[in-house]
PDB file of C-alpha atoms in Angstrom:
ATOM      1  CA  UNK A1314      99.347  70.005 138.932  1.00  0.00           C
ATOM      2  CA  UNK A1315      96.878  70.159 135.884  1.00  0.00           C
ATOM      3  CA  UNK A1316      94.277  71.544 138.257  1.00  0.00           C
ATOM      4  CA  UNK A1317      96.902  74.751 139.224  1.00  0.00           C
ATOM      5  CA  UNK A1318      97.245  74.884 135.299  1.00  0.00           C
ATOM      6  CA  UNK A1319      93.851  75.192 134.719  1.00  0.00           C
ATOM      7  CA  UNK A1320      93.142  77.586 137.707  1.00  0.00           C
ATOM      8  CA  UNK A1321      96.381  79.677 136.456  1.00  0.00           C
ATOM      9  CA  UNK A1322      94.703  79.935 132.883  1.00  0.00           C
ATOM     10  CA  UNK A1323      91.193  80.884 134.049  1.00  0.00           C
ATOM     11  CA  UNK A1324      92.970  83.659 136.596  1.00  0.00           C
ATOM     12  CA  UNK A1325      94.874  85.366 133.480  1.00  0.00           C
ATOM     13  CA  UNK A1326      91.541  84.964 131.344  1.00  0.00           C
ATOM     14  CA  UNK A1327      89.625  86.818 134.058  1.00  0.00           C
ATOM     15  CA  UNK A1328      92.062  89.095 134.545  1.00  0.00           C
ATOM     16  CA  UNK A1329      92.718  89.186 130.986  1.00  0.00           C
ATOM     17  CA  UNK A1330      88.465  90.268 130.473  1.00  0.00           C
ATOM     18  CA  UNK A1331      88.803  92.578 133.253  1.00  0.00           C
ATOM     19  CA  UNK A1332      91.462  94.248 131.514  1.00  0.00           C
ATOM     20  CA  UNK A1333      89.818  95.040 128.296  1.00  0.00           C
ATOM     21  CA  UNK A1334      86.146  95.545 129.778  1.00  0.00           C
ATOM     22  CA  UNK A1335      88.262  98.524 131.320  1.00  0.00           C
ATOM     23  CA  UNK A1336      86.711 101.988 129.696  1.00  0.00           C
ATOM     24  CA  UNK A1337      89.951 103.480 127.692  1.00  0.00           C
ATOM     25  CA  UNK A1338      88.633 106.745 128.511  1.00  0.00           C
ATOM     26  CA  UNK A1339      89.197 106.743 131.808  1.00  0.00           C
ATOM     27  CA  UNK A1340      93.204 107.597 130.809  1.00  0.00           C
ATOM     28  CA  UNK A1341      92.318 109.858 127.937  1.00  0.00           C
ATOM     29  CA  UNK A1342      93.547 113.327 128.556  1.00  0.00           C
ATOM     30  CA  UNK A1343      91.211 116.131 129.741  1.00  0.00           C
ATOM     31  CA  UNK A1344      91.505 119.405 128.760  1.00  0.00           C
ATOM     32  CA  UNK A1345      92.777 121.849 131.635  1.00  0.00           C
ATOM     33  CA  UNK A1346      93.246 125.707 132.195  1.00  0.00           C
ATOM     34  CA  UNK A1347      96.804 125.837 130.130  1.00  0.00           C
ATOM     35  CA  UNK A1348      96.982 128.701 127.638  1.00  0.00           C
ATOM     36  CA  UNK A1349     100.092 127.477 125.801  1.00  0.00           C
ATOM     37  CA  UNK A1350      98.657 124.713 122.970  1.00  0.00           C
ATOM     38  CA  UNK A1351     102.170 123.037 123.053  1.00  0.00           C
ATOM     39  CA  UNK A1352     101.398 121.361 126.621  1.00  0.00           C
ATOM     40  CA  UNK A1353      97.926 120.628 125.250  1.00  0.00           C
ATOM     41  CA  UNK A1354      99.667 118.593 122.319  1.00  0.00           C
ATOM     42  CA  UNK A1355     101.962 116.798 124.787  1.00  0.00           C
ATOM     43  CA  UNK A1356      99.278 115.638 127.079  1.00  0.00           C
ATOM     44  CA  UNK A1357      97.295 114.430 124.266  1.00  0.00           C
ATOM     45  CA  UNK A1358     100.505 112.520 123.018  1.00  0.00           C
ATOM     46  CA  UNK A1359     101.760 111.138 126.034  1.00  0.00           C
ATOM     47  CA  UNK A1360      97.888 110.182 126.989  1.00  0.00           C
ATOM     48  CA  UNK A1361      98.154 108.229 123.150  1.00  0.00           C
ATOM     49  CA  UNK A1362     101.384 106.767 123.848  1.00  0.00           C
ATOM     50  CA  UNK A1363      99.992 105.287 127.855  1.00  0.00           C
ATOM     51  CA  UNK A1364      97.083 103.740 125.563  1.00  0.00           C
ATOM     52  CA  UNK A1365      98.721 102.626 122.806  1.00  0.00           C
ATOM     53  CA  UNK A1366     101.247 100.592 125.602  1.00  0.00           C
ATOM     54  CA  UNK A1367      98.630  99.297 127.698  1.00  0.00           C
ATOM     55  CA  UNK A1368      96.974  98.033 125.013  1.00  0.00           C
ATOM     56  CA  UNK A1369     100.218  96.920 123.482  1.00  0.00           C
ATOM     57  CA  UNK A1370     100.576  94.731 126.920  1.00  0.00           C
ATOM     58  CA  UNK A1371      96.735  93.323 126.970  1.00  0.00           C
ATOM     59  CA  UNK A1372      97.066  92.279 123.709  1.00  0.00           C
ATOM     60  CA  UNK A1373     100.399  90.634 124.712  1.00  0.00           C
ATOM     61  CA  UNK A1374      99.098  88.843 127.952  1.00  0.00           C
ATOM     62  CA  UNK A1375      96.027  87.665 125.632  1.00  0.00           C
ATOM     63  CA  UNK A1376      98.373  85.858 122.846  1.00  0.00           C
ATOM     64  CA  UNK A1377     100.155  84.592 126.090  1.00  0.00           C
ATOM     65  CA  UNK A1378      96.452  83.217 126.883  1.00  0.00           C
ATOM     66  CA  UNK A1379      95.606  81.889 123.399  1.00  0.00           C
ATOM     67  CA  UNK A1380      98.954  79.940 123.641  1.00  0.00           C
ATOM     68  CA  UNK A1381      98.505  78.137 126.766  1.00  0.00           C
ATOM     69  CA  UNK A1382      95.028  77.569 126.203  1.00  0.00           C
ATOM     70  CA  UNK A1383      96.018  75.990 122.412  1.00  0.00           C
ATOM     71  CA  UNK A1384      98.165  73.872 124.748  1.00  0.00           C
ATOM     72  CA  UNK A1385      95.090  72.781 126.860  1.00  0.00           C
ATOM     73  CA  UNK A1386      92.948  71.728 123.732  1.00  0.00           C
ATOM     74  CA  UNK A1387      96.049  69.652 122.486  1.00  0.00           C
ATOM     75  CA  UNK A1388      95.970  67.785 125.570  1.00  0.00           C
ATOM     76  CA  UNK A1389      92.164  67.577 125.988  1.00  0.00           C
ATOM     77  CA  UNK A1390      91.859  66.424 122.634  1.00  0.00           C
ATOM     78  CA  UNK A1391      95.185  63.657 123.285  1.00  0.00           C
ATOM     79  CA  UNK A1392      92.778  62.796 126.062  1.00  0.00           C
ATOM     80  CA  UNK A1393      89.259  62.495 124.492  1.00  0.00           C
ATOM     81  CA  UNK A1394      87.386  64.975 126.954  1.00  0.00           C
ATOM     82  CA  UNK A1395      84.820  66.249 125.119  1.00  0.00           C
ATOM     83  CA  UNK A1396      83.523  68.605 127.790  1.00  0.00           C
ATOM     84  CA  UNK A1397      87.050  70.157 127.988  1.00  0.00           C
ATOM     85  CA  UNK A1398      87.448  70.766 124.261  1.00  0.00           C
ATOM     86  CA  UNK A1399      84.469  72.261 124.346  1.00  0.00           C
ATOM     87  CA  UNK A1400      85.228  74.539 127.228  1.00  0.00           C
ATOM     88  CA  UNK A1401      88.743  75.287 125.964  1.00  0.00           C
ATOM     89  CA  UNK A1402      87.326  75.876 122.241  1.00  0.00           C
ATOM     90  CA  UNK A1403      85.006  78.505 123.663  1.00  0.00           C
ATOM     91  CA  UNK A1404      87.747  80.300 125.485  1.00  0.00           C
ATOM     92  CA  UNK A1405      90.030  80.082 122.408  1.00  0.00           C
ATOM     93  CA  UNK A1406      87.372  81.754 120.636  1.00  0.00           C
ATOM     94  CA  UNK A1407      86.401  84.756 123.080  1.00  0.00           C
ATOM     95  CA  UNK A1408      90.471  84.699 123.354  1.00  0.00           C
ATOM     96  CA  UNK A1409      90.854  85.554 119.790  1.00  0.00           C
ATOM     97  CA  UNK A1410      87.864  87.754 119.316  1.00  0.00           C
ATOM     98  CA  UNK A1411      89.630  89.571 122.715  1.00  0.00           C
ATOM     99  CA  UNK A1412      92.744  89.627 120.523  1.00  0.00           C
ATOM    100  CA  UNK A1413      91.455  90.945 117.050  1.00  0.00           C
ATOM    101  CA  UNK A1414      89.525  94.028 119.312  1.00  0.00           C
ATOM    102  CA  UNK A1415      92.925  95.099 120.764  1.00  0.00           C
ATOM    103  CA  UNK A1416      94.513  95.206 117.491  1.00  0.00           C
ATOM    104  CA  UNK A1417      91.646  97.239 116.189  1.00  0.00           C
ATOM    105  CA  UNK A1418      92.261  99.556 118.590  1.00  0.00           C
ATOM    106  CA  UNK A1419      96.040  99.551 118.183  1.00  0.00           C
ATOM    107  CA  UNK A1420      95.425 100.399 114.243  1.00  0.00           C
ATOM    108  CA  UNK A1421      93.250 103.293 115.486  1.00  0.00           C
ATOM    109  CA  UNK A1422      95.969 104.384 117.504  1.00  0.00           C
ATOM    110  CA  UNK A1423      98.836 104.350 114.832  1.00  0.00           C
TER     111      UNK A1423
END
């Protein structure tokens, strides 16, 4: 059962990394033939608003992340396994640098 834990954890980090390696530009709006600037405006909004709620959901699934791994490092340190604090320390770490990025971005955004 701790073994499914720790496979569940590394799954959502990886997927997690995957995630936010992911170019934002690929959903920015392009500009197309329209003459009318109005349904320029509302492309560029609604392309905004798509980013500003994916991120909104990475940066959720990451503080999902930071919590279960916090949980790990409680029970590795209850334990005394000094290569698993180690290992869960790191993750905690690119975890929360992860986290601060997205909110970056999310300030840019508002």
């Amino acid at each position: 059962m701790f073994i499914q834990k720790i496979r569940k954890i590394a799954v959502i980090t990886t997927i997690t990394g995957l995630i936010a390696a992911f170019p934002m530009s690929a959903f920015a709006a392009t500009n197309s033939a329209t003459q009318h600037a109005s349904v320029h405006t509302s492309k560029q909004t609604t392309a905004v608003q798509s980013q500003k709620k994916n991120l909104e959901s990475q940066l959720a699934s990451i503080e999902k992340s930071i919590e279960s791994t916090k949980k790990l490092l409680e029970q590795a340190k209850a334990a005394k396994s000094k290569s698993k604090i180690t290992k869960y320390e790191q993750k905690l770490k690119s975890l929360e640098a992860s986290e601060k990025k997205i909110k970056d971005k999310l300030k840019a955004l508002k």
